Coordinates of C-alpha atoms and ligand atoms in Angstrom, one line a residue:
X1 CA 93.4 15.3 144.8
X2 CA 91.3 16.3 141.8
X3 CA 87.8 17.7 141.7
X4 CA 85.4 16.4 139.1
X5 CA 86.4 18.3 135.9
X6 CA 84.3 21.2 134.7
X7 CA 81.5 20.4 132.2
X8 CA 82.0 23.4 129.9
X9 CA 84.7 26.0 129.3
X10 CA 84.3 29.0 127.0
X11 CA 87.3 30.7 125.3
X12 CA 86.6 34.0 123.6
X13 CA 88.8 34.8 120.6
X14 CA 90.4 32.4 118.2
X15 CA 93.7 34.2 117.7
X16 CA 96.9 32.5 118.7
X17 CA 96.0 33.3 122.4
X18 CA 92.6 31.7 122.3
X19 CA 93.5 28.7 120.2
X20 CA 96.6 27.8 122.2
X21 CA 94.5 28.3 125.4
X22 CA 92.0 25.7 124.0
X23 CA 94.9 23.3 123.3
X24 CA 96.4 23.6 126.8
X25 CA 93.0 23.5 128.5
X26 CA 92.3 20.2 126.7
X27 CA 95.7 18.9 127.8
X28 CA 95.0 19.8 131.5
X29 CA 91.3 19.1 131.9
X30 CA 91.1 16.0 129.7
X31 CA 88.9 14.7 127.0
X32 CA 85.5 15.0 128.7
X33 CA 85.2 18.7 129.1
X34 CA 83.4 20.6 126.3
X35 CA 85.3 23.6 125.1
X36 CA 83.5 26.2 123.0
X37 CA 85.7 28.7 121.2
X38 CA 84.0 32.0 120.2
X39 CA 85.3 34.0 117.2
X40 CA 83.6 36.9 115.5
X41 CA 86.0 37.2 112.6
X42 CA 88.6 34.9 111.2
X43 CA 90.4 32.2 113.1
X44 CA 93.9 33.6 113.5
X45 CA 92.9 37.2 114.6
X46 CA 96.0 39.3 114.2
X47 CA 97.7 36.4 112.4
X48 CA 96.3 36.9 108.9
X49 CA 97.3 36.7 105.3
X50 CA 96.3 38.9 102.4
X51 CA 95.9 37.4 98.9
X52 CA 97.1 39.6 96.0
X53 CA 97.2 38.3 92.4
X54 CA 96.9 34.8 93.7
X55 CA 99.8 35.1 96.1
X56 CA 99.4 35.1 99.9
X57 CA 101.4 37.5 102.1
X58 CA 101.6 37.8 105.9
X59 CA 99.6 40.9 106.7
X60 CA 99.7 40.7 110.6
X61 CA 102.2 38.8 112.8
X62 CA 104.8 37.7 110.4
X63 CA 108.1 36.6 112.1
X64 CA 108.9 34.2 114.9
X65 CA 112.1 34.1 117.0
X66 CA 114.2 30.9 117.0
X67 CA 113.8 30.8 120.8
X68 CA 110.0 31.1 120.8
X69 CA 109.6 27.6 122.1
X70 CA 105.8 27.4 122.2
X71 CA 105.5 28.4 118.6
X72 CA 108.3 26.0 117.7
X73 CA 106.6 23.2 119.5
X74 CA 103.2 23.9 117.9
X75 CA 104.7 23.8 114.4
X76 CA 106.4 20.5 115.2
X77 CA 103.4 18.8 116.9
X78 CA 100.9 20.0 114.4
X79 CA 102.9 18.8 111.4
X80 CA 103.5 22.2 109.9
X81 CA 106.6 23.4 108.0
X82 CA 108.7 26.5 108.4
X83 CA 110.4 29.0 106.1
X84 CA 113.3 31.3 107.0
X85 CA 112.5 35.0 107.0
X86 CA 115.9 36.5 106.5
X87 CA 115.6 39.6 104.3
X88 CA 118.1 41.3 102.1
X89 CA 120.1 44.4 102.8
X90 CA 118.8 46.9 105.3
X91 CA 119.2 50.7 105.3
X92 CA 118.1 53.4 107.8
X93 CA 116.8 56.7 106.4
X94 CA 116.4 60.0 108.3
X95 CA 114.2 61.3 105.6
X96 CA 117.0 63.1 103.7
X97 CA 119.7 60.5 103.5
X98 CA 120.7 57.0 104.6
X99 CA 122.4 57.2 108.0
X100 CA 123.3 53.5 107.8
X101 CA 123.4 51.1 105.0
X102 CA 124.2 47.4 105.1
X103 CA 126.7 45.9 102.7
X104 CA 126.5 42.4 101.2
X105 CA 130.1 41.8 102.5
X106 CA 130.1 40.6 106.1
X107 CA 133.5 42.1 106.9
X108 CA 132.5 45.5 105.5
X109 CA 129.5 45.5 107.7
X110 CA 131.6 44.8 110.8
X111 CA 134.0 47.6 109.9
X112 CA 131.1 50.0 109.2
X113 CA 129.4 49.3 112.4
X114 CA 132.6 49.7 114.5
X115 CA 133.5 52.9 112.6
X116 CA 130.0 54.4 113.2
X117 CA 129.2 53.1 116.6
X118 CA 132.2 51.4 118.2
X119 CA 131.4 48.3 120.2
X120 CA 127.8 49.4 121.0
X121 CA 126.1 46.9 118.6
X122 CA 128.0 44.1 120.3
X123 CA 127.1 45.4 123.8
X124 CA 123.5 45.7 122.7
X125 CA 123.4 42.2 121.4
X126 CA 124.7 41.0 124.8
X127 CA 122.1 43.1 126.6
X128 CA 119.3 41.5 124.6
X129 CA 120.8 38.0 125.1
X130 CA 120.7 38.6 128.9
X131 CA 117.0 39.5 128.8
X132 CA 116.2 36.5 126.6
X133 CA 118.2 34.2 129.0
X134 CA 116.0 35.2 131.9
X135 CA 112.9 35.2 129.7
X136 CA 113.5 31.5 128.8
X137 CA 113.0 30.5 132.4
X138 CA 109.2 30.6 131.8
X139 CA 109.4 27.4 129.7
X140 CA 110.9 25.5 132.6
X141 CA 108.3 26.8 135.0
X142 CA 105.5 25.9 132.7
X143 CA 106.9 22.5 131.9
X144 CA 106.7 21.9 135.7
X145 CA 103.1 23.1 135.6
X146 CA 103.6 26.3 137.7
X147 CA 101.2 29.2 137.1
X148 CA 101.1 32.9 138.0
X149 CA 98.1 34.9 139.0
X150 CA 99.4 38.2 137.5
X151 CA 101.7 39.3 134.7
X152 CA 103.8 41.1 137.3
X153 CA 104.3 37.9 139.3
X154 CA 105.2 36.1 136.1
X155 CA 107.8 38.7 135.1
X156 CA 109.2 38.9 138.7
X157 CA 109.7 35.1 138.7
X158 CA 111.9 35.4 135.6
X159 CA 114.5 37.9 136.9
X160 CA 113.3 39.6 140.1
X161 CA 112.8 43.3 140.7
X162 CA 115.2 44.4 138.0
X163 CA 113.4 42.4 135.3
X164 CA 109.9 43.5 136.5
X165 CA 111.3 47.1 136.7
X166 CA 111.8 47.1 132.9
X167 CA 108.0 47.8 132.7
X168 CA 108.3 51.0 134.7
X169 CA 111.1 52.7 132.7
X170 CA 111.2 53.8 129.1
X171 CA 113.5 51.9 126.8
X172 CA 115.4 55.2 126.3
X173 CA 116.0 55.6 130.0
X174 CA 117.1 52.0 130.3
X175 CA 119.6 52.1 127.5
X176 CA 120.9 55.6 128.4
X177 CA 121.6 54.3 131.9
X178 CA 123.4 51.4 130.4
X179 CA 125.7 53.9 128.6
X180 CA 124.5 53.7 125.0
X181 CA 125.1 56.9 122.9
X182 CA 122.4 59.1 121.5
X183 CA 123.6 58.6 117.9
X184 CA 123.5 54.8 118.2
X185 CA 120.0 54.8 119.8
X186 CA 118.7 57.3 117.2
X187 CA 120.1 55.5 114.2
X188 CA 120.0 51.8 115.1
X189 CA 117.6 51.1 117.9
X190 CA 114.7 53.6 117.4
X191 CA 114.2 52.6 113.8
X192 CA 113.7 48.9 114.9
X193 CA 111.0 50.1 117.4
X194 CA 109.3 52.0 114.6
X195 CA 109.3 48.9 112.4
X196 CA 108.1 46.5 115.1
X197 CA 105.8 48.5 117.4
X198 CA 105.3 51.8 115.4
X199 CA 106.5 53.7 118.5
X200 CA 109.4 55.7 119.8
X201 CA 112.0 54.9 122.4
X202 CA 109.3 55.8 125.1
X203 CA 108.0 52.2 125.1
X204 CA 108.9 50.1 128.2
X205 CA 112.3 48.4 128.4
X206 CA 110.9 44.9 128.2
X207 CA 109.0 45.4 124.9
X208 CA 112.1 47.2 123.7
X209 CA 114.1 44.0 124.3
X210 CA 111.5 42.0 122.5
X211 CA 111.5 44.5 119.6
X212 CA 115.3 44.0 119.3
X213 CA 114.9 40.2 119.5
X214 CA 112.6 40.7 116.5
X215 CA 115.6 41.9 114.5
X216 CA 117.8 38.9 115.4
X217 CA 119.0 36.5 112.9
X218 CA 117.2 33.1 112.4
X219 CA 113.7 34.5 112.4
X220 CA 111.2 32.2 110.7
X221 CA 107.5 31.8 109.7
X222 CA 105.1 29.1 109.0
X223 CA 104.9 27.8 105.4
X224 CA 101.4 28.7 104.1
X225 CA 100.9 31.4 106.8
X226 CA 101.3 31.7 110.5
X227 CA 97.5 31.6 111.0
X228 CA 97.7 27.9 110.1
X229 CA 99.0 27.3 113.7
X230 CA 95.6 28.6 115.0
X231 CA 93.4 26.5 112.8
X232 CA 95.5 23.4 113.6
X233 CA 95.5 24.1 117.3
X234 CA 91.7 24.5 117.2
X235 CA 91.4 21.1 115.5
X236 CA 93.9 19.4 117.9
X237 CA 92.1 20.8 120.9
X238 CA 88.8 19.2 119.7
X239 CA 87.0 22.5 120.6
X240 CA 83.7 23.6 119.1
X241 CA 84.1 26.8 117.1
X242 CA 81.2 29.1 117.5
X243 CA 81.1 31.9 114.9
X244 CA 79.6 34.8 116.8
X245 CA 80.4 38.0 118.6
X246 CA 80.3 37.8 122.4
X247 CA 78.3 40.7 123.8
X248 CA 78.3 40.2 127.5
X249 CA 79.1 37.7 130.3
X250 CA 76.8 37.4 133.3
X251 CA 77.2 35.4 136.5
X252 CA 74.1 33.3 137.3
X253 CA 73.3 30.5 139.7
X254 CA 72.2 27.3 137.9
X255 CA 71.1 23.9 139.2
X256 CA 73.3 21.3 137.6
X257 CA 72.3 17.6 137.0
X258 CA 73.8 16.8 140.4
X259 CA 71.0 18.9 141.9
X260 CA 73.5 21.4 143.4
X261 CA 73.1 25.1 142.7
X262 CA 76.3 26.2 141.0
X263 CA 77.6 29.6 140.0
X264 CA 78.1 29.7 136.3
X265 CA 78.8 32.3 133.6
X266 CA 76.3 32.9 130.9
X267 CA 78.1 34.0 127.7
X268 CA 75.7 35.9 125.5
X269 CA 76.6 36.3 121.8
X270 CA 75.3 37.5 118.5
X271 CA 75.4 35.2 115.5
X272 CA 73.9 36.6 112.4
X273 CA 70.8 38.4 113.5
X274 CA 70.2 36.0 116.4
X275 CA 71.2 36.4 120.1
X276 CA 72.1 33.2 121.8
X277 CA 73.8 32.1 125.0
X278 CA 75.5 29.2 126.8
X279 CA 76.5 28.5 130.4
X280 CA 80.1 27.8 131.4
X281 CA 82.0 26.8 134.5
X282 CA 85.1 28.6 133.4
X283 CA 85.6 31.4 130.8
X284 CA 88.9 32.6 129.3
X285 CA 88.9 36.0 127.5
X286 CA 91.5 35.9 124.7
X287 CA 91.0 39.3 123.1
X288 CA 92.0 42.7 124.2
X289 CA 89.3 44.2 126.4
X290 CA 89.0 47.3 124.4
X291 CA 85.8 48.8 123.0
X292 CA 87.2 48.9 119.5
X293 CA 88.5 45.4 119.5
X294 CA 86.1 43.3 121.5
X295 CA 83.3 45.3 123.2
X296 CA 82.5 42.7 125.8
X297 CA 80.7 43.8 129.0
X298 CA 80.1 42.1 132.3
X299 CA 76.8 41.8 134.2
X300 CA 76.3 41.1 137.9
X301 CA 80.0 41.6 138.8
X302 CA 82.7 44.2 138.3
X303 CA 86.0 42.7 137.1
X304 CA 88.9 44.6 138.7
X305 CA 89.9 46.1 135.3
X306 CA 89.7 49.5 133.7
X307 CA 87.6 47.9 131.0
X308 CA 88.0 49.5 127.6
X309 CA 90.9 51.8 128.6
X310 CA 93.7 49.9 127.0
X311 CA 94.5 52.0 124.0
X312 CA 95.8 50.1 121.0
X313 CA 97.9 51.9 118.4
X314 CA 96.7 51.9 114.8
X315 CA 99.1 50.5 112.2
X316 CA 98.4 50.4 108.5
X317 CA 100.2 47.7 106.5
X318 CA 100.1 48.6 102.8
X319 CA 101.2 46.1 100.1
X320 CA 102.4 47.8 96.9
X321 CA 103.6 46.1 93.8
X322 CA 105.8 48.5 92.0
X323 CA 109.2 50.0 91.3
X324 CA 110.6 51.9 94.3
X325 CA 111.6 55.5 93.9
X326 CA 115.0 55.0 95.4
X327 CA 115.8 58.7 95.3
X328 CA 113.3 59.2 98.1
X329 CA 115.9 57.5 100.3
X330 CA 119.3 58.1 98.6
X331 CA 120.9 59.8 95.7
X332 CA 121.3 56.4 93.9
X333 CA 119.1 55.2 91.0
X334 CA 117.1 52.0 91.5
X335 CA 119.5 49.7 89.6
X336 CA 122.3 50.7 92.0
X337 CA 120.2 50.8 95.1
X338 CA 120.3 47.2 96.4
X339 CA 118.4 47.7 99.7
X340 CA 115.3 45.5 100.3
X341 CA 114.3 47.0 103.7
X342 CA 114.4 50.6 104.7
X343 CA 113.8 51.7 108.3
X344 CA 113.3 55.3 109.4
X345 CA 114.6 57.3 112.3
X346 CA 112.2 59.0 114.8
X347 CA 112.9 62.5 113.6
X348 CA 112.4 61.6 110.0
X349 CA 109.7 63.6 108.2
X350 CA 108.8 60.5 106.2
X351 CA 105.2 59.4 106.6
X352 CA 106.2 55.7 106.8
X353 CA 107.7 53.7 109.7
X354 CA 109.3 51.1 107.3
X355 CA 109.2 49.6 103.9
X356 CA 110.5 46.2 102.7
X357 CA 110.2 43.7 100.0
X358 CA 108.1 40.7 101.0
X359 CA 107.9 37.1 99.9
X360 CA 104.7 35.1 99.7
X361 CA 104.0 32.6 102.5
X362 CA 105.0 29.8 100.2
X363 CA 108.3 31.3 98.9
X364 CA 111.5 30.2 100.6
X365 CA 112.7 33.8 100.9
X366 CA 114.0 34.7 97.6
X367 CA 111.5 37.3 96.4
X368 CA 111.6 37.6 92.6
X369 CA 110.6 40.7 90.7
X370 CA 108.0 40.5 88.0
X371 CA 109.3 40.8 84.4
X372 CA 109.3 44.6 84.5
X373 CA 111.4 44.6 87.7
X374 CA 108.6 45.4 90.2
X375 CA 108.6 43.8 93.6
X376 CA 105.9 43.5 96.2
X377 CA 106.7 45.9 99.1
X378 CA 105.1 46.2 102.5
X379 CA 105.0 49.5 104.3
X380 CA 104.0 50.2 107.9
X381 CA 102.6 53.6 108.5
X382 CA 100.5 55.3 111.2
X383 CA 98.0 56.6 108.7
X384 CA 96.6 55.4 105.3
X385 CA 99.0 56.4 102.6
X386 CA 97.6 59.0 100.1
X387 CA 98.1 58.6 96.4
X388 CA 100.5 61.5 96.5
X389 CA 102.6 59.7 99.1
X390 CA 102.6 56.5 97.2
X391 CA 103.8 58.3 94.1
X392 CA 106.6 59.8 96.2
X393 CA 107.7 56.3 97.2
X394 CA 107.2 54.6 93.9
X395 CA 108.2 55.4 90.3
X396 CA 105.1 53.4 89.3
X397 CA 102.9 50.8 90.9
X398 CA 100.4 48.2 89.8
X399 CA 98.4 48.0 93.0
X400 CA 98.4 49.3 96.6
X401 CA 96.2 47.4 99.1
X402 CA 96.0 48.2 102.7
X403 CA 95.2 46.3 105.9
X404 CA 94.5 48.4 109.0
X405 CA 95.1 47.1 112.5
X406 CA 94.6 48.0 116.1
X407 CA 98.0 46.5 116.3
X408 CA 99.6 46.7 119.8
X409 CA 99.1 48.6 123.0
X410 CA 100.3 52.1 123.2
X411 CA 103.3 51.7 125.6
X412 CA 103.6 54.5 128.1
X413 CA 105.6 53.4 131.2
X414 CA 105.2 53.1 134.1
X415 CA 102.5 50.6 133.2
X416 CA 100.5 48.4 135.5
X417 CA 99.3 45.3 133.7
X418 CA 95.6 44.3 133.7
X419 CA 94.8 41.4 136.0
X420 CA 94.7 37.8 134.8
X421 CA 91.9 36.8 137.2
X422 CA 88.9 38.9 136.4
X423 CA 86.5 37.0 138.6
X424 CA 86.3 33.7 140.4
X425 CA 86.6 31.5 137.3
X426 CA 87.0 34.2 134.6
X427 CA 90.5 34.7 133.2
X428 CA 92.0 37.4 130.9
X429 CA 95.0 36.6 128.6
X430 CA 95.7 39.8 126.8
X431 CA 96.9 41.7 129.8
X432 CA 100.3 40.2 128.9
X433 CA 100.5 42.5 125.9
X434 CA 101.1 45.4 128.3
X435 CA 104.5 43.9 128.9
X436 CA 105.0 43.1 125.2
X437 CA 102.8 42.0 122.3
X438 CA 104.0 39.1 120.2
X439 CA 102.7 35.7 119.2
X440 CA 104.8 33.9 121.7
X441 CA 103.6 36.2 124.5
X442 CA 100.0 35.2 123.8
X443 CA 101.0 31.5 123.8
X444 CA 102.8 32.0 127.1
X445 CA 99.7 33.8 128.5
X446 CA 97.5 31.0 127.2
X447 CA 99.5 28.2 128.8
X448 CA 99.6 30.2 132.1
X449 CA 95.9 30.8 132.1
X450 CA 95.1 27.1 131.4
X451 CA 97.4 26.1 134.3
X452 CA 96.0 28.7 136.6
X453 CA 92.4 27.7 135.8
X454 CA 93.3 24.1 136.4
X455 CA 95.1 24.6 139.7
X456 CA 92.4 27.0 141.0
X457 CA 89.6 24.5 140.0
X458 CA 91.4 21.8 141.9
X459 CA 92.6 23.9 144.9
X460 CA 96.3 23.4 144.1
X461 CA 97.4 26.7 145.6
X462 CA 101.0 25.5 145.9
X463 CA 101.3 25.6 142.1
X464 CA 100.5 29.3 141.9
X465 CA 102.8 32.2 142.5
X466 CA 105.6 30.1 144.0
X467 CA 108.5 32.3 145.1
X468 CA 112.1 31.5 144.1
X469 CA 111.1 29.0 141.5
X470 CA 114.3 29.4 139.5
X471 CA 116.4 28.4 142.5
X472 CA 113.9 25.6 143.4
X473 CA 113.9 24.1 139.9
X474 CA 117.7 24.4 139.6
X475 CA 118.2 21.6 142.0
X476 CA 115.7 19.3 140.3
X477 CA 117.0 16.9 137.7
Ligands
LIG501 C1 100.8 44.3 111.7 C2 101.3 43.4 112.8 C3 102.5 42.7 112.7 C4 102.9 41.9 113.8 N1 104.1 41.2 113.7 C5 104.4 40.3 114.6 C6 105.6 39.5 114.4 O1 106.2 39.6 113.4 N2 105.9 38.6 115.3 C7 105.1 38.5 116.5 O2 105.5 37.6 117.3 N3 104.0 39.2 116.7 C8 103.7 40.1 115.7 N4 102.5 40.9 115.9 C9 101.8 40.7 117.2 C10 100.9 39.5 117.1 O3 100.3 39.4 115.9 C11 99.9 39.5 118.3 O4 100.6 39.8 119.5 C12 99.1 38.2 118.4 O5 98.7 37.7 117.2 C13 97.9 38.4 119.3 O6 97.2 37.3 119.4 P1 95.9 37.1 120.3 O7 95.3 35.8 120.0 O8 96.3 37.5 121.7 O9 94.9 38.3 119.9 P2 94.1 38.4 118.5 O10 94.9 37.8 117.4 O11 93.7 39.9 118.4 O12 92.9 37.5 118.7 C14 91.7 37.9 119.3 C15 90.5 37.3 118.5 O13 89.3 37.6 119.3 C16 88.3 37.9 118.4 N5 87.3 38.7 119.1 C17 87.4 39.9 119.5 N6 86.2 40.3 120.2 C18 85.4 39.2 120.1 C19 84.1 39.0 120.6 N7 83.4 40.0 121.3 N8 83.5 37.8 120.4 C20 84.2 36.8 119.7 N9 85.4 37.0 119.2 C21 86.0 38.2 119.4 C22 89.0 38.7 117.3 O14 88.2 38.7 116.1 C23 90.3 38.0 117.2 O15 90.3 37.0 116.2 C24 102.1 41.7 114.9 C25 100.8 42.3 115.0 C26 100.4 43.2 113.9 C27 99.1 43.8 114.0
LIG502 C1 108.7 37.2 122.7 C2 110.1 37.1 122.3 C3 111.1 36.7 123.3 C4 110.5 37.3 121.1 C5 109.7 37.8 119.9 C6 110.5 38.5 119.0 C7 109.7 39.0 117.8 C8 109.5 38.1 116.7 C9 109.3 40.3 117.8 C10 108.5 40.9 116.7 C11 107.4 41.7 117.3 C12 106.6 42.4 116.4 C13 105.3 42.9 117.0 C14 106.8 42.7 115.1 C15 106.0 43.6 114.3 S1 106.6 43.9 112.6 C16 107.2 42.4 112.2 C17 107.9 42.1 110.9 N1 109.2 42.7 110.9 C18 107.1 42.6 109.7 O1 107.7 43.1 108.8 O2 105.9 42.3 109.6

């Protein structure tokens, strides 16, 4: 049995989380509900491009895994096109020398890997595949409309105590326990974490697995920029975009047209120099609740959340068009260098996490140098690069433009995730980032929140936090 649908729903934040939430809310609640989507900056949020000399480059979320089924589905349903993101050759620097260097010959790479690390790369590949296999169960649950009231319940449903337990152990502990050697972890795994999350092996085991998945083959991106998914989802959801910054949310009793007094949320926001507000039956918060990132407060109720305590790590992405100083990484001159991505080890005294040649969002991955042999490179670093540092990395450069991010949570297991249900009909999506931050994670959180809001509105408690879902659904055709 269904209740009358809500009149109005607010979604705060038009990143991939908020726009996909609007899309799924429309699917569940139907055409009559009015959905307002609040955004104080650009639609896309941490999916953003930067335009340099007329070319656009991904400056935030850039690659998508081939098994990220929500992102895949969006691109297909919204009529977008994809480009493959396979890069060129990768090397790993410890600050003095290259501890690993890829060859363009497949067979040489295999021999090198076995010579340096035995069968550990293969075992690691199998470990990540095992985590991904379990992770994929979420798509089956969501296609059957099941929802979870907490991130912990969601992860537990995927693989039980062991799977959820990954949040409580560091990646280092997890992999050491699985028998991987220090050399392999230092030279192969830690550098991938530094590239993807700007953090050491002390991140939790689950985000560690996601980070390694982010180094798999078959990664792709959206032609024209990943942020196009957000603007297309917004359009498809037929939501009303409100350009404004939400300041606070207050619970108030209102008398609806039916004459019944009803508890509603007043969303108060600033647009230009004006303060305005609207009343909503349901509110979804799709931005990290963190003073630096959203600064939203709550009046008349206390959400069970340590508001503003989720610390996000700063990452600076710098785009440099220039000629690399290859001798910063190896003894070889540039014309014999051949690497297009360099990762760094944890103990490296280098001031960057990674550096790599990038293609524009329109190029099908064959970045071309300009006539003088300069490429566009992207570095990730914890701090803004100084001119002196840039001149250490480059023989010469035409421009260096930075984009600063509060990028991802600072992972420090054991971590308890923030709740999804902040109040009666108020939901929070970005708690899922405490497990792992990635586009697909936000899309999963969005689908879950839309289903949860729908089932709670209609009193369908049997669709929430069902135990043994995997076994139950296995028997269904
Ligand atoms: C440099 C970088 C590289 C990354 N690379 C990848 C990658 O390759 N692959 C991948 O899968 N993920 C990647 N990620 C992670 C991915 O980008 C994020 O996990 C994802 O985009 C988060 O989306 P979101 O919608 O949850 O949050 P956001 O994108 O942060 O959206 C929140 C939105 O809310 C708005 N907002 C905040 N406060 C208010 C307010 N008070 N009122 C109104 N609006 C408000 C913000 O302006 C923002 O637009 C990367 C992230 C960064 C920073
Ligand atoms: C959620 C699952 C199962 C998989 C996602 C895998 C993935 C794409 C991870 C990437 C995560 C991330 C935050 C990357 C940041 S840097 C990305 C990129 N290499 C760049 O150079 O910009």
